[in-house]
Coordinates of N, CA and C in Angstrom, one line a residue:
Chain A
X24 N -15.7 -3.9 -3.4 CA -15.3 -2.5 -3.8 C -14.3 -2.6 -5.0
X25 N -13.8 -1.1 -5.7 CA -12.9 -1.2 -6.6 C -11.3 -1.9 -6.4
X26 N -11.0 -2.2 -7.2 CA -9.4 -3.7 -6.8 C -8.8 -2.7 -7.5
X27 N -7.8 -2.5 -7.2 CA -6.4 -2.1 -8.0 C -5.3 -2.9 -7.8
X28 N -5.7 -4.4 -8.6 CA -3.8 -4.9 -8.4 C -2.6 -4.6 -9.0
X29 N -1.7 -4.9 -7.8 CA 0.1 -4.5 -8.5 C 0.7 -5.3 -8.6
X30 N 1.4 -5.7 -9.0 CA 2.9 -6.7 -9.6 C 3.6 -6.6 -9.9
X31 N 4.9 -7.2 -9.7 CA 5.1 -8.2 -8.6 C 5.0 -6.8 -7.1
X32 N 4.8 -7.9 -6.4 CA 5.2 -7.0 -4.7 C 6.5 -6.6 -4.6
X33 N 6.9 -7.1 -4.5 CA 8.2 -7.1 -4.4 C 9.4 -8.1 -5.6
X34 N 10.7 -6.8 -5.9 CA 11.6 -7.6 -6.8 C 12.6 -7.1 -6.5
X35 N 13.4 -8.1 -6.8 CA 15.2 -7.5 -6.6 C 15.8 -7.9 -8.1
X36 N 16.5 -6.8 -8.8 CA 17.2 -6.8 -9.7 C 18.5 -6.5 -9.7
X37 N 19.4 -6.3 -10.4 CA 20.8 -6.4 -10.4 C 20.9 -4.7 -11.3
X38 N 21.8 -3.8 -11.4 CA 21.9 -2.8 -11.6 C 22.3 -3.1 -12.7
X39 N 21.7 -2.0 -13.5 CA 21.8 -2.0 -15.3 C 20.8 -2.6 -15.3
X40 N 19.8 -3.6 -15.0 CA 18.9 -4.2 -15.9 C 17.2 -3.5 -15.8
X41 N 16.7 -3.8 -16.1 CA 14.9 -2.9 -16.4 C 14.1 -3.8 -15.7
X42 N 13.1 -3.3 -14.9 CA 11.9 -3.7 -14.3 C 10.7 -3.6 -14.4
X43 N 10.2 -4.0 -14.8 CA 8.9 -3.8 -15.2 C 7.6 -4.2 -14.4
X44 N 6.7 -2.6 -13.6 CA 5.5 -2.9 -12.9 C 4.4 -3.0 -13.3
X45 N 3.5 -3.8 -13.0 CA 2.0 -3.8 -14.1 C 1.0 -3.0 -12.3
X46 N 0.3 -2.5 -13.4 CA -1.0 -2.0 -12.2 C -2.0 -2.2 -12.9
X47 N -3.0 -3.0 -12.3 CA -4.5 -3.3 -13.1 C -5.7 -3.0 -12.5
X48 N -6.6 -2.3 -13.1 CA -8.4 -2.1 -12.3 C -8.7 -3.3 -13.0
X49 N -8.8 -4.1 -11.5 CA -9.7 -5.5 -11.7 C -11.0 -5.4 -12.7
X50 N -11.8 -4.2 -11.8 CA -13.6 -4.3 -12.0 C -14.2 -3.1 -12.5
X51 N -12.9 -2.2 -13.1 CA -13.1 -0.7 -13.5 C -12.5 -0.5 -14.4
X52 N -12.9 0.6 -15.2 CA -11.7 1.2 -16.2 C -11.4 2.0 -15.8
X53 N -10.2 2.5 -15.9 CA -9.3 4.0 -15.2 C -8.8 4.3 -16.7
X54 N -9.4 5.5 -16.9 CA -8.7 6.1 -18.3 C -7.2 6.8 -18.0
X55 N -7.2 7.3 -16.3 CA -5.9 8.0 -15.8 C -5.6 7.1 -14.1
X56 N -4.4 6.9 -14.5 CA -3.9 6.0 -13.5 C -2.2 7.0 -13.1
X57 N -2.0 7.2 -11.6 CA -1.2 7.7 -11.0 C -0.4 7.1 -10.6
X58 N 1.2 6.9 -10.5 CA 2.5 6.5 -10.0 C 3.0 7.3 -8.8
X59 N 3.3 6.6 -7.7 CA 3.7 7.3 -6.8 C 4.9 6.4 -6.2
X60 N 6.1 7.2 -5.4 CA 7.1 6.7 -4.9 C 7.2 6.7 -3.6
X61 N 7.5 6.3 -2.9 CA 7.4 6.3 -1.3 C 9.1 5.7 -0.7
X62 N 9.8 6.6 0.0 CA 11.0 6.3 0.5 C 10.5 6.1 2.0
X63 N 11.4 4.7 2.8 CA 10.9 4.5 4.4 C 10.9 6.0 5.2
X64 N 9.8 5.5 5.5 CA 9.0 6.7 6.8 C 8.7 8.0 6.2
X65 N 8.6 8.2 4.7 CA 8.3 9.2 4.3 C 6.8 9.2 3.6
X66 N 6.1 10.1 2.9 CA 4.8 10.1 2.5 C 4.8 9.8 0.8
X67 N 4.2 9.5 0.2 CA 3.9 9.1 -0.7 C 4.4 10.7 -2.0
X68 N 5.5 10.7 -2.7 CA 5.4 11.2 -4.0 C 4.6 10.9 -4.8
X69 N 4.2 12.0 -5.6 CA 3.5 11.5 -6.9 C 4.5 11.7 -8.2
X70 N 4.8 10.5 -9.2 CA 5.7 10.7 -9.9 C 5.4 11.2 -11.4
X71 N 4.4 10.5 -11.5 CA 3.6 10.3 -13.1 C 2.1 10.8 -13.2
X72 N 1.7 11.0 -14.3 CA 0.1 10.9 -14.0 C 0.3 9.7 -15.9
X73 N -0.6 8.5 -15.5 CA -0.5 7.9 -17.0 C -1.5 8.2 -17.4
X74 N -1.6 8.2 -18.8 CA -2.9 8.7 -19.5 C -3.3 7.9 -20.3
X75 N -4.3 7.0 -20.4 CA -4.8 5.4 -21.4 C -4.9 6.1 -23.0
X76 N -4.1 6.3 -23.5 CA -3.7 6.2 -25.0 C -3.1 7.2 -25.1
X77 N -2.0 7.9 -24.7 CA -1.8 9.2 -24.7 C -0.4 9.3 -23.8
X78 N 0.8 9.8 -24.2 CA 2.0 10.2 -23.2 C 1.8 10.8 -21.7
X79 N 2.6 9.8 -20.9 CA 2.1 9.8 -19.6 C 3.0 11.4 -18.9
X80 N 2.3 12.0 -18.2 CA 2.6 13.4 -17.5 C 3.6 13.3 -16.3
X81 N 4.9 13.9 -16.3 CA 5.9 13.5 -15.2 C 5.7 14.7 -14.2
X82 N 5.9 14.7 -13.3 CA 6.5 15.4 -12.3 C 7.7 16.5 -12.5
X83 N 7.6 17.5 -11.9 CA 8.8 18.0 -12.0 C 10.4 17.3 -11.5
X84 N 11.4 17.4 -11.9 CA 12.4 16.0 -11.2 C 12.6 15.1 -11.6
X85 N 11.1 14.2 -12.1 CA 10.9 12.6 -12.4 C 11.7 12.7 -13.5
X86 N 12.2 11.8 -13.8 CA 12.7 11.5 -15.1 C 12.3 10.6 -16.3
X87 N 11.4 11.0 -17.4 CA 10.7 10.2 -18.4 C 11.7 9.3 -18.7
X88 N 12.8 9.3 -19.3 CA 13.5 8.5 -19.8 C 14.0 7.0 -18.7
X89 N 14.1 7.4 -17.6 CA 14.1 6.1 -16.5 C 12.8 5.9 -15.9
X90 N 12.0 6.4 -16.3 CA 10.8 5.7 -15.6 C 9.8 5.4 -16.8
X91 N 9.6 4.9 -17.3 CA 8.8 4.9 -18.6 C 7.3 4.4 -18.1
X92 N 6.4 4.8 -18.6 CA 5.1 4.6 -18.3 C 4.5 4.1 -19.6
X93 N 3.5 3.1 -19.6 CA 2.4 2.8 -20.6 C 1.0 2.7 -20.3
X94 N 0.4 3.1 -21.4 CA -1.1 2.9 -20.7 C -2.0 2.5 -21.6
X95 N -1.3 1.1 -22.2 CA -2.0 0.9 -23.1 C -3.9 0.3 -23.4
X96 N -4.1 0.5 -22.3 CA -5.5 -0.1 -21.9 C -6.0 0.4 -20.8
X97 N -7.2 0.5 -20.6 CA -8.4 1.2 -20.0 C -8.0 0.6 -18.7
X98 N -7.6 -0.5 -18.3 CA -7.4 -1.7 -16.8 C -5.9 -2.0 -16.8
X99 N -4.8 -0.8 -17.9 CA -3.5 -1.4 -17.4 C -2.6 -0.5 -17.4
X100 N -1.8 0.1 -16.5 CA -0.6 0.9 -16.9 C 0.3 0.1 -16.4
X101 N 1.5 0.7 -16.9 CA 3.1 -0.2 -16.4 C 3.8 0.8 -16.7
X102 N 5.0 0.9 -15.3 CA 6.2 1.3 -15.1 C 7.2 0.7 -15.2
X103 N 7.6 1.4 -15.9 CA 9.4 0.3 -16.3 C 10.3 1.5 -16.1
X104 N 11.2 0.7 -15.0 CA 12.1 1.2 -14.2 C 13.7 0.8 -15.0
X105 N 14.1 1.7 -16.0 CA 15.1 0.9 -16.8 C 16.8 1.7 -16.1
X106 N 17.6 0.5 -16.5 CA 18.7 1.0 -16.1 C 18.7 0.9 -14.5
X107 N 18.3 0.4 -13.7 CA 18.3 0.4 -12.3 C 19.4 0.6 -12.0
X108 N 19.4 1.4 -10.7 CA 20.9 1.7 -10.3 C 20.5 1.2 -8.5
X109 N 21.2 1.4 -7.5 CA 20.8 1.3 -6.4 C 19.9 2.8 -5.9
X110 N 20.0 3.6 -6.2 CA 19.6 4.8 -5.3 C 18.0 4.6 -6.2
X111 N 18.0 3.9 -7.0 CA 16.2 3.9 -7.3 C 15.3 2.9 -6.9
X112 N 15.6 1.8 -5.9 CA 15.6 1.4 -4.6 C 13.9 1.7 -3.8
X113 N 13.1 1.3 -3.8 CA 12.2 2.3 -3.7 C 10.9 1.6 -3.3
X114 N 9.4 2.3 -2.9 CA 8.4 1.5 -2.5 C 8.0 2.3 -4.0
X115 N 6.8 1.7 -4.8 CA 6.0 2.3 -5.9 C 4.6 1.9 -5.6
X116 N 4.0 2.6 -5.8 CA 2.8 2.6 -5.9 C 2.1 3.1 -6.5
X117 N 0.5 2.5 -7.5 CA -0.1 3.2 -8.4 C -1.5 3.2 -7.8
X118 N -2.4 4.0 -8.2 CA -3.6 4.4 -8.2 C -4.4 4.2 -9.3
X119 N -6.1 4.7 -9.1 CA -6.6 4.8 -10.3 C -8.0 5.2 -9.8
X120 N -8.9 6.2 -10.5 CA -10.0 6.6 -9.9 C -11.1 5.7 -10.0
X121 N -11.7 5.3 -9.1 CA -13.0 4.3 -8.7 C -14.1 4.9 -9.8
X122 N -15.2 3.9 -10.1 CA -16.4 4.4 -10.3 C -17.2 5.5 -9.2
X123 N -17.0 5.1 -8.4 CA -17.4 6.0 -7.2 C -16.7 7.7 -6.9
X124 N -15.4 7.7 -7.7 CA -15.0 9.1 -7.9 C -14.0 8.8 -6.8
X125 N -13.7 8.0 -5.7 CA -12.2 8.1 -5.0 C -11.4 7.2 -5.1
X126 N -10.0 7.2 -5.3 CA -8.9 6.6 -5.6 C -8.5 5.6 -5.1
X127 N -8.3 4.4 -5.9 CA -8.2 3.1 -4.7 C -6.6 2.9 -5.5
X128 N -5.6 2.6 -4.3 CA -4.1 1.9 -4.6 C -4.1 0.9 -4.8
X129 N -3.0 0.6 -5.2 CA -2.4 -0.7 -5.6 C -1.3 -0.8 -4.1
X130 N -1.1 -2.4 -3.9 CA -1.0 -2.7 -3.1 C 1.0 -2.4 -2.9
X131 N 1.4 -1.7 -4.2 CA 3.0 -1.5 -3.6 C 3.8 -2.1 -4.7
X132 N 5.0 -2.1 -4.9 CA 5.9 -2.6 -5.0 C 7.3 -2.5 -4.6
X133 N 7.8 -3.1 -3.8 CA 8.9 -3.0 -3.3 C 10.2 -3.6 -4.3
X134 N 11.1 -2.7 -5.0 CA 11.9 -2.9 -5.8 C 13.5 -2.6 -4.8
X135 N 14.3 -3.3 -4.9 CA 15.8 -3.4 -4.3 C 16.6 -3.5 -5.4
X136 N 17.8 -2.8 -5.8 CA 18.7 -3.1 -6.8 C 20.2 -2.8 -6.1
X137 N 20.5 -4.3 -6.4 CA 21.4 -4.7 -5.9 C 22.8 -4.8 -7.1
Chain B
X19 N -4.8 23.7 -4.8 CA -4.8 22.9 -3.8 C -4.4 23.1 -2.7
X20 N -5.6 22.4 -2.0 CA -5.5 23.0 -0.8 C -4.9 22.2 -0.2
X21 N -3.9 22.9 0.7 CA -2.7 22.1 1.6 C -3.4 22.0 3.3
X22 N -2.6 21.0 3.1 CA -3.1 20.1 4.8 C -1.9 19.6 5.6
X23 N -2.8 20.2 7.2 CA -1.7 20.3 8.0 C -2.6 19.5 9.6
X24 N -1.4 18.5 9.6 CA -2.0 17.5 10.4 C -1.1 17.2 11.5
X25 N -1.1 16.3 12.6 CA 0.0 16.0 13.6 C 1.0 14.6 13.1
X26 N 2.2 14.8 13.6 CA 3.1 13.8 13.0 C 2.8 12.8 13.5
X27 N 2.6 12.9 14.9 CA 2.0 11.7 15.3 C 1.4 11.5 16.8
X28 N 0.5 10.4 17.0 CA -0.3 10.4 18.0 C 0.1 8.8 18.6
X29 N -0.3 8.8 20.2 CA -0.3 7.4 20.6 C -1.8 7.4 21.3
X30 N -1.6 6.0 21.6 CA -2.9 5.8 22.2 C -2.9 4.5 22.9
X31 N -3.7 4.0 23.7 CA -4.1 2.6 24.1 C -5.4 1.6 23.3
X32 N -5.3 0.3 23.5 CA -6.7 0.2 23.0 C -7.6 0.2 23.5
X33 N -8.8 0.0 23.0 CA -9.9 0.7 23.2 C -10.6 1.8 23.8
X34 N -9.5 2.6 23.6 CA -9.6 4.1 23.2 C -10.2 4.9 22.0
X35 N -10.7 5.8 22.1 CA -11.1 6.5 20.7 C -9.8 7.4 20.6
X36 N -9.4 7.5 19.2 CA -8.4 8.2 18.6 C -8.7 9.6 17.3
X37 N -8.8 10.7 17.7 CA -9.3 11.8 16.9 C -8.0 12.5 16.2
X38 N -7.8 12.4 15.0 CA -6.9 13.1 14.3 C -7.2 14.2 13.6
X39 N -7.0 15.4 13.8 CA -7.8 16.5 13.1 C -6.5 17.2 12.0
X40 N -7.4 17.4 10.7 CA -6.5 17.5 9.8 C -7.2 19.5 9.4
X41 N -5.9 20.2 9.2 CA -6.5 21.9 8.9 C -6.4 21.9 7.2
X42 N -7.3 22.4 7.2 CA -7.1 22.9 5.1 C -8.0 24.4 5.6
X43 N -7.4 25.2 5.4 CA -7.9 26.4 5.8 C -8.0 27.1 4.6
X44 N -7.7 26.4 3.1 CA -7.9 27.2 2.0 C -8.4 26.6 1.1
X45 N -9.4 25.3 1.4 CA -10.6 24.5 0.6 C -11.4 24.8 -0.1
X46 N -11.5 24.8 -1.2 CA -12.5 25.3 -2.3 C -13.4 24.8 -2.2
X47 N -14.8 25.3 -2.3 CA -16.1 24.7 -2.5 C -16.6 23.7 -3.1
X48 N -15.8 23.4 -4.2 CA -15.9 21.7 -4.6 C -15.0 20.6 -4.3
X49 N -14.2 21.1 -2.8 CA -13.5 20.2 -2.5 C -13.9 19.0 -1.8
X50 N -13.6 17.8 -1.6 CA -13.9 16.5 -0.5 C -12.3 16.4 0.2
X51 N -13.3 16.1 1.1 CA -12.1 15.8 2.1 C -12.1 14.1 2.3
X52 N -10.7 13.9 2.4 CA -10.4 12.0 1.8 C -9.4 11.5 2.8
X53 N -9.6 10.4 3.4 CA -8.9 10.0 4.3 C -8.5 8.4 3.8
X54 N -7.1 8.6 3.9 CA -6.3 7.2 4.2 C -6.0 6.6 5.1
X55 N -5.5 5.2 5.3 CA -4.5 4.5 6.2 C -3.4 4.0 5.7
X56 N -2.5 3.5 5.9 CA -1.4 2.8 5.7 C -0.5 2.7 6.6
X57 N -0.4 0.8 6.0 CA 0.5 -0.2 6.9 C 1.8 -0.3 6.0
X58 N 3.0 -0.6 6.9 CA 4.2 -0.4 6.0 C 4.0 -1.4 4.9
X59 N 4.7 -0.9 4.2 CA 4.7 -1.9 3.2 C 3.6 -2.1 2.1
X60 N 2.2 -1.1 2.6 CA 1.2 -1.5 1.9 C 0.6 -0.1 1.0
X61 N -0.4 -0.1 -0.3 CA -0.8 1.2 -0.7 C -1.8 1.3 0.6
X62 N -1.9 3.0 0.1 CA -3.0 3.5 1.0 C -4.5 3.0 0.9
X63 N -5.3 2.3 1.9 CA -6.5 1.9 2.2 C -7.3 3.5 2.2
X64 N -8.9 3.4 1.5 CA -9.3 4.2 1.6 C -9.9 4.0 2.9
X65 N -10.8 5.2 3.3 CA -11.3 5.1 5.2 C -12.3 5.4 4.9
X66 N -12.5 7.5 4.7 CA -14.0 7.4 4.5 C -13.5 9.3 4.1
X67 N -15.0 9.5 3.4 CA -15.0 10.5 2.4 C -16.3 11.7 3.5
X68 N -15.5 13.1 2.8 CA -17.2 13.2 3.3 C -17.0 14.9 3.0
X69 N -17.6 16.0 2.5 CA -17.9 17.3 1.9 C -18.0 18.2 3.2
X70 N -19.3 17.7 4.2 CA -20.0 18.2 4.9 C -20.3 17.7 6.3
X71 N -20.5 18.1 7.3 CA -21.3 17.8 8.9 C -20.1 16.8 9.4
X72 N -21.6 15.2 9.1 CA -20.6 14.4 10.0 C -21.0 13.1 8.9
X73 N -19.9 12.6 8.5 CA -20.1 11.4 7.8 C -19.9 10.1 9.0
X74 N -20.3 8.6 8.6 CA -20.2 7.5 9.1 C -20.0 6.4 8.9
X75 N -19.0 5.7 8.8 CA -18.6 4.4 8.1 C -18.3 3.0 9.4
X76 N -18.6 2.2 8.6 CA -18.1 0.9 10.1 C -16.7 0.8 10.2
X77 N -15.9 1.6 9.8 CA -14.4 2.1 10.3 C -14.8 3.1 11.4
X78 N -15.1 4.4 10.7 CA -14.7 5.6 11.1 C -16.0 6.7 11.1
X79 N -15.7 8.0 12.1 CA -16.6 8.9 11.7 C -15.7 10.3 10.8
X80 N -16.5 10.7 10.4 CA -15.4 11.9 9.9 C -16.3 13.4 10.3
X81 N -15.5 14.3 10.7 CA -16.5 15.0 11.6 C -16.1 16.4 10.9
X82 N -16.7 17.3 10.4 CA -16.3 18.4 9.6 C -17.1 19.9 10.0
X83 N -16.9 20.7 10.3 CA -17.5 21.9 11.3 C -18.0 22.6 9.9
X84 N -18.9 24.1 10.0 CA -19.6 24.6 9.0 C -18.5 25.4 8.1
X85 N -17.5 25.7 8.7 CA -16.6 26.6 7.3 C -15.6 25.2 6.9
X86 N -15.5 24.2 7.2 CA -14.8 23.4 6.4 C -13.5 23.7 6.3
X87 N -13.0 24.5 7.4 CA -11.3 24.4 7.6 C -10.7 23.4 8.2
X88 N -11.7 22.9 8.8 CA -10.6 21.2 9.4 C -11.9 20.0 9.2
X89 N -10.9 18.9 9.9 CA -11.9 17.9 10.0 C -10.8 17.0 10.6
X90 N -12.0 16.6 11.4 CA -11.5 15.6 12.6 C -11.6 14.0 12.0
X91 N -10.8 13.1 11.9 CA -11.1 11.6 11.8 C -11.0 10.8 13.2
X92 N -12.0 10.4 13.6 CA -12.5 9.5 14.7 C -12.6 8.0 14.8
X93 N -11.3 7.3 15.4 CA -11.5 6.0 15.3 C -11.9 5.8 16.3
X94 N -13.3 4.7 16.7 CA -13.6 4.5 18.1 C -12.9 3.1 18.4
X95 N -12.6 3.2 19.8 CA -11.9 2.3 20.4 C -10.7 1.2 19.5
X96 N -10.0 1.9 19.3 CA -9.0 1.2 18.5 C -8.2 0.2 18.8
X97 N -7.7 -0.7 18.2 CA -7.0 -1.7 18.3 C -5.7 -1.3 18.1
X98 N -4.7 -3.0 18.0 CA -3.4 -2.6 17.8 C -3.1 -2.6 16.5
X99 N -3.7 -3.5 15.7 CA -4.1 -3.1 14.3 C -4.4 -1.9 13.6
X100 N -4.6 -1.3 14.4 CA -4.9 0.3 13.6 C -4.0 1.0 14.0
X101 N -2.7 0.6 14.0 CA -1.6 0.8 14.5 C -1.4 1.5 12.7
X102 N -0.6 2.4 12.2 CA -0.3 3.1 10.7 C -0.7 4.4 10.8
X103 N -0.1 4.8 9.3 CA -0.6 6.3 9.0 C -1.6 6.9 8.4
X104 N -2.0 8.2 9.1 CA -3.3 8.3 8.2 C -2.7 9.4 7.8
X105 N -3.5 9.7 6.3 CA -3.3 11.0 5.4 C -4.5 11.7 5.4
X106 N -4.4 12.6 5.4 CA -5.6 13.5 4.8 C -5.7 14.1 3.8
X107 N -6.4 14.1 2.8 CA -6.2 14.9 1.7 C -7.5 15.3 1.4
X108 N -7.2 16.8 0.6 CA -8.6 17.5 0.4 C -8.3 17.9 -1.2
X109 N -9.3 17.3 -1.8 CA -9.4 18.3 -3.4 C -11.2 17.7 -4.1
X110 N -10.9 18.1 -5.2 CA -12.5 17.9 -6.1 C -12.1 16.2 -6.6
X111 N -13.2 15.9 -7.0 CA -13.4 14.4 -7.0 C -13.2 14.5 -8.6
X112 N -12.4 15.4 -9.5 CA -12.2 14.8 -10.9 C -10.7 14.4 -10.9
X113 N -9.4 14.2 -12.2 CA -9.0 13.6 -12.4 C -7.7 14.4 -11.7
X114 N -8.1 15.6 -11.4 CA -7.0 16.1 -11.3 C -6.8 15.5 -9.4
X115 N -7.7 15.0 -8.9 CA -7.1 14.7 -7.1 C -6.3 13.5 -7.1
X116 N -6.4 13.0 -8.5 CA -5.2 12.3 -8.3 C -3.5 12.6 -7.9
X117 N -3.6 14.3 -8.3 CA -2.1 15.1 -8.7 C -2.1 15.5 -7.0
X118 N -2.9 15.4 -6.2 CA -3.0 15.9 -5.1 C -1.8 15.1 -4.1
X119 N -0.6 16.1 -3.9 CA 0.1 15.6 -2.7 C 0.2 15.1 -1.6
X120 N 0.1 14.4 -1.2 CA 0.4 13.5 0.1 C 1.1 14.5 1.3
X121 N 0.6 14.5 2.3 CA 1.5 15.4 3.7 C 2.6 14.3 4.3
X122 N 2.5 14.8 5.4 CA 3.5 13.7 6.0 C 2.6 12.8 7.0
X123 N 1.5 13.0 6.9 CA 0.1 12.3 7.9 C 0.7 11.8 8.8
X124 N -0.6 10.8 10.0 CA 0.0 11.1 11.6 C 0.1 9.9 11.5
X125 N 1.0 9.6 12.4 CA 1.7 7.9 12.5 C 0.8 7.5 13.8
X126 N -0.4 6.8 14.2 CA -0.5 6.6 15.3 C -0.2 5.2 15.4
X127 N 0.3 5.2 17.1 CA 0.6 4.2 17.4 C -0.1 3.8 18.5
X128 N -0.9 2.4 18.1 CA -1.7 1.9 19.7 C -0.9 0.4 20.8
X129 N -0.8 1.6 21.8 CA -0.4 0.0 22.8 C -1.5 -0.2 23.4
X130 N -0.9 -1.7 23.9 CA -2.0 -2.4 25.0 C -2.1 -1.8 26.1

């Protein structure tokens, strides 16, 4: 079936510095690929919608300027989580729509800033 | 969008069947109804899809009555592995179900 890998799984960064997540359709192209945030025991936010050539769509709240998206390719978006502070600490997660028409995740990233 | 309203959470034993019924009582006619799981730590696994009746997967059944205000997800005899949360979500299969919110879906938990 459709793959959506994430990277890294998990990172720990030091506050003030930038992180950067890659999300890739292995076996597909996703022309729109979704960012979502997830706090423990809670449900999945949606933060972003990324758009493959085109300025990615935020959320109400989200903040373009600390969450930066790219979507420079049909099989790649990336979040860059810049300036990290502790309270941005977080599970992430991206999506992307299947050939099939339903949404397969990416397996997470667990960011800690310490 | 149509909003969904499910239980926070269920228990169970194994090999038990476990039915989670999720309400969207304001489903538009081109909507699908889409079911997740998730383990801590992990994105959401898809389960199984389905518009109409009764869908069937080697996971799951998805069980949906004729006005399409709820729908039941049916795990038969479950393990302790199927221990996580399930979501339900209901919208149309273009770009926009991506934008579609997440609830607080039901945490079930299976003991021995």
């Amino acid at each position: 079936g459709a793959v959506v890998s994430q990277h890294p799984s998990r990172v720990i960064c030091k506050s003030g510095t930038s992180v950067k997540i890659e999300c890739r359709s292995l076996d597909f192209q996703a022309t729109t690929m979704f960012w979502y945030r997830q706090f423990p025991k809670k449900s999945l936010m949606l933060m972003a919608t990324s758009n493959e050539g085109s300025k990615a769509t935020y959320e109400q709240g989200v903040e373009k300027d600390k969450f930066l998206i790219n979507h420079a390719s049909l099989t790649l978006s990336t979040l860059t989580v810049t300036s990290a502070h502790p309270e941005d600490s977080s599970f992430y997660i991206c999506s992307a729509r299947d050939p099939k028409g339903s949404y397969t995740f990416g397996s997470g990233t667990r960011l800690t800033v310490v | 969008l149509a909003k969904t309203t499910q239980p926070i959470s269920m228990d169970s034993y194994e090999g038990q069947e476990v039915n989670i019924t999720c309400s969207h009582n304001n489903i538009a006619t081109n909507d699908y109804i889409t079911w997740y799981q998730q383990f801590p730590s992990q994105g959401p696994r898809f389960i199984i899809q389905g518009y109409k009746t009764k869908v069937t997967n080697e996971v799951a059944s998805l069980f949906i009555p004729a006005d399409r205000k709820s729908s039941t997800l049916s795990l038969p005899r479950v393990s302790l592995s199927d221990t996580a949360v399930y979501y339900c979500l209901v919208g149309d299969k273009g770009d926009s179900w991506g934008k579609l919110q997440f609830g607080a879906g039901t945490q079930v938990v299976v003991t021995p």
